[in-house]
Short mmCIF file of C-alpha atoms (C1' of nucleotides) in Angstrom, two decimals:
data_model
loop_
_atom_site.label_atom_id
_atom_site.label_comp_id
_atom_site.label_asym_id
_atom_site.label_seq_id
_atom_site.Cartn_x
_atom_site.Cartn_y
_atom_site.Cartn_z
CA UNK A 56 129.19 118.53 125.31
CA UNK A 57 126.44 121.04 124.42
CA UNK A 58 128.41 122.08 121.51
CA UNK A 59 128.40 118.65 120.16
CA UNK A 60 124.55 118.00 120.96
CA UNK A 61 123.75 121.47 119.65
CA UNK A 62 125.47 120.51 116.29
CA UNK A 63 123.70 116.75 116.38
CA UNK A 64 120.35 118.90 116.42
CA UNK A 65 120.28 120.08 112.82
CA UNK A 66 119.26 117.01 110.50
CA UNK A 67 121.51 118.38 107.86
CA UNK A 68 123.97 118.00 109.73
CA UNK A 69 123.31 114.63 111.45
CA UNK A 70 123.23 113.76 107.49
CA UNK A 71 126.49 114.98 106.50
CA UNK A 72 128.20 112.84 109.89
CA UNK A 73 126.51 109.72 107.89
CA UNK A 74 128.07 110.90 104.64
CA UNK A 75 131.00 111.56 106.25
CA UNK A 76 131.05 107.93 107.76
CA UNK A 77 131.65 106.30 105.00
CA UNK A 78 134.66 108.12 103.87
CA UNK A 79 136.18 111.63 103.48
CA UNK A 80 134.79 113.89 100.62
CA UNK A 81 135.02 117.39 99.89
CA UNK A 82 132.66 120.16 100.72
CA UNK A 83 131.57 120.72 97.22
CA UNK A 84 130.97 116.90 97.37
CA UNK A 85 128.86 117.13 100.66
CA UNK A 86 127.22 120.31 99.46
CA UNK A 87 125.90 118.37 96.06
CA UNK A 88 123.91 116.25 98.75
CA UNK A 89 121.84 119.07 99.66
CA UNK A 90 119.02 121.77 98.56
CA UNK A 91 120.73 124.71 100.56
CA UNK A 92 123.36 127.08 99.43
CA UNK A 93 126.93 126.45 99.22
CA UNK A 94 127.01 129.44 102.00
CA UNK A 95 124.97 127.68 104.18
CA UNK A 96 126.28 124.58 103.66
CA UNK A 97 129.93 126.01 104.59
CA UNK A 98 128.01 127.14 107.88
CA UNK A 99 127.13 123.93 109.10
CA UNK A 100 130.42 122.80 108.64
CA UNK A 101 131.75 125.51 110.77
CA UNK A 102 129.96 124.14 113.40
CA UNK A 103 130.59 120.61 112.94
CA UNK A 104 134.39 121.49 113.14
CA UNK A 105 133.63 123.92 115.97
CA UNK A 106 132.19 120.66 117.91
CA UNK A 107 135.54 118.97 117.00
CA UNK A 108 133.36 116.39 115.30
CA UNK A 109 134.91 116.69 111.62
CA UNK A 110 138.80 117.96 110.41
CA UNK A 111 139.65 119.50 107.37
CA UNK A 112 142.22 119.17 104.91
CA UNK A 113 142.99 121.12 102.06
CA UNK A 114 144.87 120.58 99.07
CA UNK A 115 144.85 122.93 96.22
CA UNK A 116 141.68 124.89 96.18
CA UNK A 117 139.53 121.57 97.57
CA UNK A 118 138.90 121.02 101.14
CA UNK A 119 138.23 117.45 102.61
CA UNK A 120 136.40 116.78 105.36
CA UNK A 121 136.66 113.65 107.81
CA UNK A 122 134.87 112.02 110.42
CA UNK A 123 136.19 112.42 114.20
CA UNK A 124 134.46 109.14 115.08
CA UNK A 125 136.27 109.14 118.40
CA UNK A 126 134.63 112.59 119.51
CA UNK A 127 131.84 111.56 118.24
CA UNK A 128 132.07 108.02 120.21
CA UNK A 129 133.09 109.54 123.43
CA UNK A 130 130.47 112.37 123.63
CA UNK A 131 127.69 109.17 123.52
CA UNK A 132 129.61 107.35 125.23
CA UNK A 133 129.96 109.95 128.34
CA UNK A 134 126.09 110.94 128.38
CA UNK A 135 125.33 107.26 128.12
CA UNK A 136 127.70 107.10 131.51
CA UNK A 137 125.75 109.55 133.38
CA UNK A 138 123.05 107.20 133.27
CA UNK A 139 124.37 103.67 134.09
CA UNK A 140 128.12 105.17 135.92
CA UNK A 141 129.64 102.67 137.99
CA UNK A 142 128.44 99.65 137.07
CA UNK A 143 131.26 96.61 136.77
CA UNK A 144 129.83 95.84 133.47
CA UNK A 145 131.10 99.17 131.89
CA UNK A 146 134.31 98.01 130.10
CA UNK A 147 132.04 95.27 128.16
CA UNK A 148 129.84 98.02 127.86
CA UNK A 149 132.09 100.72 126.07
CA UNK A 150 133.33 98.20 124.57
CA UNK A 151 129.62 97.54 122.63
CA UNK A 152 129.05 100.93 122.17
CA UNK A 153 132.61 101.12 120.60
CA UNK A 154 131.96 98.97 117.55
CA UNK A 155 128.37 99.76 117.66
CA UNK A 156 129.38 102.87 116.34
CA UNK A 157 132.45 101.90 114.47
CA UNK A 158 130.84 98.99 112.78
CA UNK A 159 133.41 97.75 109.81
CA UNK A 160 135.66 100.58 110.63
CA UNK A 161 137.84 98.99 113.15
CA UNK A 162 138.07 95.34 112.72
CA UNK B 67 115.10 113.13 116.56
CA UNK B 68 115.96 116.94 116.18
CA UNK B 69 113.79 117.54 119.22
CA UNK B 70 115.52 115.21 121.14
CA UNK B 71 119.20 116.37 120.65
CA UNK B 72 117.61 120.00 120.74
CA UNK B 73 116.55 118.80 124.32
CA UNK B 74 120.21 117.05 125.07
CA UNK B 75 122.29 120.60 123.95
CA UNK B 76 121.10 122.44 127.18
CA UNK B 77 123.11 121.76 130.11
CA UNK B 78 120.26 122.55 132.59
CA UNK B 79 118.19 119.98 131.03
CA UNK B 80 120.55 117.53 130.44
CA UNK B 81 120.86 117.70 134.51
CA UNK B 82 117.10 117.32 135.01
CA UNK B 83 117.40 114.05 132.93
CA UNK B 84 120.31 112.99 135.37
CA UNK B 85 118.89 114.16 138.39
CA UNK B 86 114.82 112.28 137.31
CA UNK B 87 117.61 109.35 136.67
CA UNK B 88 117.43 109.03 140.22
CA UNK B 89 113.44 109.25 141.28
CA UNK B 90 110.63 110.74 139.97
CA UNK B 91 110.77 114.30 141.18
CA UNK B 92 108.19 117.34 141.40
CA UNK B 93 108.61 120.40 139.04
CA UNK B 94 109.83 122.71 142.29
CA UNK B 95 112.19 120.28 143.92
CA UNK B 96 113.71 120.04 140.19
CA UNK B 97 114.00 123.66 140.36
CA UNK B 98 115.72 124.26 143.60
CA UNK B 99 118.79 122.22 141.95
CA UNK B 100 119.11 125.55 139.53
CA UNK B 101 119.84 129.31 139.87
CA UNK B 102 117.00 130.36 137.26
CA UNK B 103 113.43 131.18 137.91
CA UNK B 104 110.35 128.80 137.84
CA UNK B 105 109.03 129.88 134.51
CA UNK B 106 112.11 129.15 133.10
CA UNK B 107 112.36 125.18 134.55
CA UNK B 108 109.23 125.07 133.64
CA UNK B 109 109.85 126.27 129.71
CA UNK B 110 112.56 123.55 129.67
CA UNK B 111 109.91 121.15 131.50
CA UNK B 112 108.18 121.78 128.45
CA UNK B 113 111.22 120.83 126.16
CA UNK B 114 111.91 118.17 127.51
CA UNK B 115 107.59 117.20 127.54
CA UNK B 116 107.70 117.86 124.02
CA UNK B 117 110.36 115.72 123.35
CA UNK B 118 108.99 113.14 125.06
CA UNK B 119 111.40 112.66 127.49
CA UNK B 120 109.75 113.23 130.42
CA UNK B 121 106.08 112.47 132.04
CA UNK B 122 103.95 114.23 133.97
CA UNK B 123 101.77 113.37 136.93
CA UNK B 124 99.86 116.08 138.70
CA UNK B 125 98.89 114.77 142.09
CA UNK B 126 97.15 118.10 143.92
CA UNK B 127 98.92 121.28 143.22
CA UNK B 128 102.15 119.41 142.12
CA UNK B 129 103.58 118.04 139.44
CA UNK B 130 105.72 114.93 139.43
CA UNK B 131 107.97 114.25 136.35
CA UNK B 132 109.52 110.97 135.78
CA UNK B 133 112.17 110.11 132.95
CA UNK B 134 110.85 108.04 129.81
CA UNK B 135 114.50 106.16 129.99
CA UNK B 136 113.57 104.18 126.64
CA UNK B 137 113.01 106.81 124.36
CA UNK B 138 116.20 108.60 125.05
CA UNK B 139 117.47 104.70 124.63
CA UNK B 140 115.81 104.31 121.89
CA UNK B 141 116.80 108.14 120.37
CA UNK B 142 120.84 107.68 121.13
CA UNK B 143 120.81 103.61 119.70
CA UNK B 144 118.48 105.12 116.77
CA UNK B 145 121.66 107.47 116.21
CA UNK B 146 124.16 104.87 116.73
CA UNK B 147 122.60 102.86 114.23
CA UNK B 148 123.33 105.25 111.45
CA UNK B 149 126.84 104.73 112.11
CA UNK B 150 126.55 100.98 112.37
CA UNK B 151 123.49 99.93 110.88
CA UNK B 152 123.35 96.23 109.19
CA UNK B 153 126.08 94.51 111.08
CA UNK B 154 125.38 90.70 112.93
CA UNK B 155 126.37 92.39 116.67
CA UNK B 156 123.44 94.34 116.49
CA UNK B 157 121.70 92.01 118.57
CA UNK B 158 124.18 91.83 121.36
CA UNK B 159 125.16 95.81 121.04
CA UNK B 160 121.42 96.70 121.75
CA UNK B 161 121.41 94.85 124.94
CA UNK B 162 124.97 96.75 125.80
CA UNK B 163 123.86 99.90 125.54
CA UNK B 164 120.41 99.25 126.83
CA UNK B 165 122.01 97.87 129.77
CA UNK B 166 124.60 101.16 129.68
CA UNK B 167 121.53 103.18 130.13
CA UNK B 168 119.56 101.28 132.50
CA UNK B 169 122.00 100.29 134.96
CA UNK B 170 120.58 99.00 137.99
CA UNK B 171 117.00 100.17 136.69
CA UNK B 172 115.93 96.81 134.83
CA UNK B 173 118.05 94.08 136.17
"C1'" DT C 223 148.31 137.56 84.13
"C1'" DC C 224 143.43 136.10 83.33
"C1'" DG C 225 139.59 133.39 83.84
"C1'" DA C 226 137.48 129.55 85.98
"C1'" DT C 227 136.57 126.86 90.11
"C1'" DA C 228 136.10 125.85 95.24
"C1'" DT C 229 135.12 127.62 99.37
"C1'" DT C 230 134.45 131.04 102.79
"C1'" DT C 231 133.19 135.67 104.70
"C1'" DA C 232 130.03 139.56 105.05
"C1'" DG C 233 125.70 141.45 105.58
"C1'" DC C 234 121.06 140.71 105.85
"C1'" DT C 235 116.27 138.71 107.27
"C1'" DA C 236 113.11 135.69 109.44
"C1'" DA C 237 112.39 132.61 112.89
"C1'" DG C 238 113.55 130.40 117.15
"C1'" DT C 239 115.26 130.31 122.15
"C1'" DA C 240 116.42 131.56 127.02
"C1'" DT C 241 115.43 134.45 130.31
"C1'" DC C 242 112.81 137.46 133.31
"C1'" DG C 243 108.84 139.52 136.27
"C1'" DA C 244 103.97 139.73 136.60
"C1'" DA C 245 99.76 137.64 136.19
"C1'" DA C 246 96.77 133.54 135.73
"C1'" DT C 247 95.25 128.86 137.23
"C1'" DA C 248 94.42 125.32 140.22
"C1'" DT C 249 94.26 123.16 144.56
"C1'" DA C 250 94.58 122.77 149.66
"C1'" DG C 251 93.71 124.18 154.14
"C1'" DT C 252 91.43 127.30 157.38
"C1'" DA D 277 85.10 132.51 150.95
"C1'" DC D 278 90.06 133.52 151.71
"C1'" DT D 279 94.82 132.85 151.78
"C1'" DA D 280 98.81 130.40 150.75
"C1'" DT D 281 101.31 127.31 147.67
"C1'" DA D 282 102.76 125.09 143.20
"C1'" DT D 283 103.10 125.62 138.66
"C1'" DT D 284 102.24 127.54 134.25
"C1'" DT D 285 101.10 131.18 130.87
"C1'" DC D 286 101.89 135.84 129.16
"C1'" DG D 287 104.44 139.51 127.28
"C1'" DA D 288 108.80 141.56 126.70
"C1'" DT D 289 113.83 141.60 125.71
"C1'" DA D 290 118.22 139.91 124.26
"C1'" DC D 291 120.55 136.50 121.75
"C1'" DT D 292 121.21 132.80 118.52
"C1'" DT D 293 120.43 130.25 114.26
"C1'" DA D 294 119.44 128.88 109.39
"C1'" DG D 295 118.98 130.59 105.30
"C1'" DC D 296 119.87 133.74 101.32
"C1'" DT D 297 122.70 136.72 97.79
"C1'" DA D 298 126.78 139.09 96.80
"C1'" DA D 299 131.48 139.66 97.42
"C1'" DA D 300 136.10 138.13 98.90
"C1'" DT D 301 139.95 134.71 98.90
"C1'" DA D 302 142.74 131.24 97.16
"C1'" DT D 303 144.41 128.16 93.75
"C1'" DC D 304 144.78 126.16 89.27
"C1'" DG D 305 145.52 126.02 84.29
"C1'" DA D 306 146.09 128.37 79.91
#
DNA sequence: TCGATATTTAGCTAAGTATCGAAATATAGT
DNA sequence: ACTATATTTCGATACTTAGCTAAATATCGA
């Protein structure tokens, strides 16, 4: 859970989870996004897959990142439990948060 | 934002949220929940103070905090919103989480 | 095999963070 | 005024992080 908040902290990388939201694209892709190095860019990622929050794929010399919306729904999800657990409107709830978050992706 | 996830990705202060969840609680009855001195609580006091997450009352020689629940509502729907910004539940989401968070605080 | 391209690793610096013990501040009670 | 209590500030240390350039790795196409 720290992991995942720790990697939410950096803007840049909040950013690339919104690029990444709206589909898959290759480092160089996310990198051409930003005014930091390649290097550094290839950092961030490392922790964004260290928080489980993206996957990688390559093919050839290309790598494509993705979204792990679920990881990213459930961390939210759990804090937001520690402050409203056991409450009988919590399935309605999650529910809500759910599509909140996966808006268009799921229906 | 930053500041606030920066706050979130410490476990110790992620409990003091949880625990001023609760009641408003003084700066050394905070601290006797943790196994580190007072001048550290009170440096993550002071996160969690900058990030506005937290008030302060002094009342004699002690200092009450108290959780600011709706700017860590507003700071986790801000965030869900990137990922599901522009859509007609938006409305009815809102009040879901809000009521996620506040559970048995507002109704 | 060679050169170009995509990405990461290595090595570095500067800046930030968590932690501590000791000292400072402020207030209350005697 | 003095002492005890609650909390913070100070100064130091150890660790982590974001950023860079340069070099390494891997794959593709000629």
């Amino acid at each position: 859970m720290s992991d995942i908040f720790k990697a939410l902290a950096d803007p840049t990388r909040r950013k690339v989870l919104e690029l990444l939201r709206q589909r898959p694209m290759t480092a160089g892709e996310l990198a051409s996004h930003f005014p930091v190095s390649r290097p550094t860019m290839s950092a961030h990622f490392a922790v964004l897959r260290e928080a489980d929050l993206i996957d990688a794929f390559k093919i050839g010399t290309t790598i494509t990142y993705q979204l792990k919306l679920s990881v990213l729904e459930d961390a939210l999800l759990g804090f937001a439990r520690l402050f409203g657990a056991g409450t009988d409107e919590q399935a309605t709830t999650d529910a809500a948060v759910t599509n909140q978050i996966r808006k268009g992706t799921s229906e």
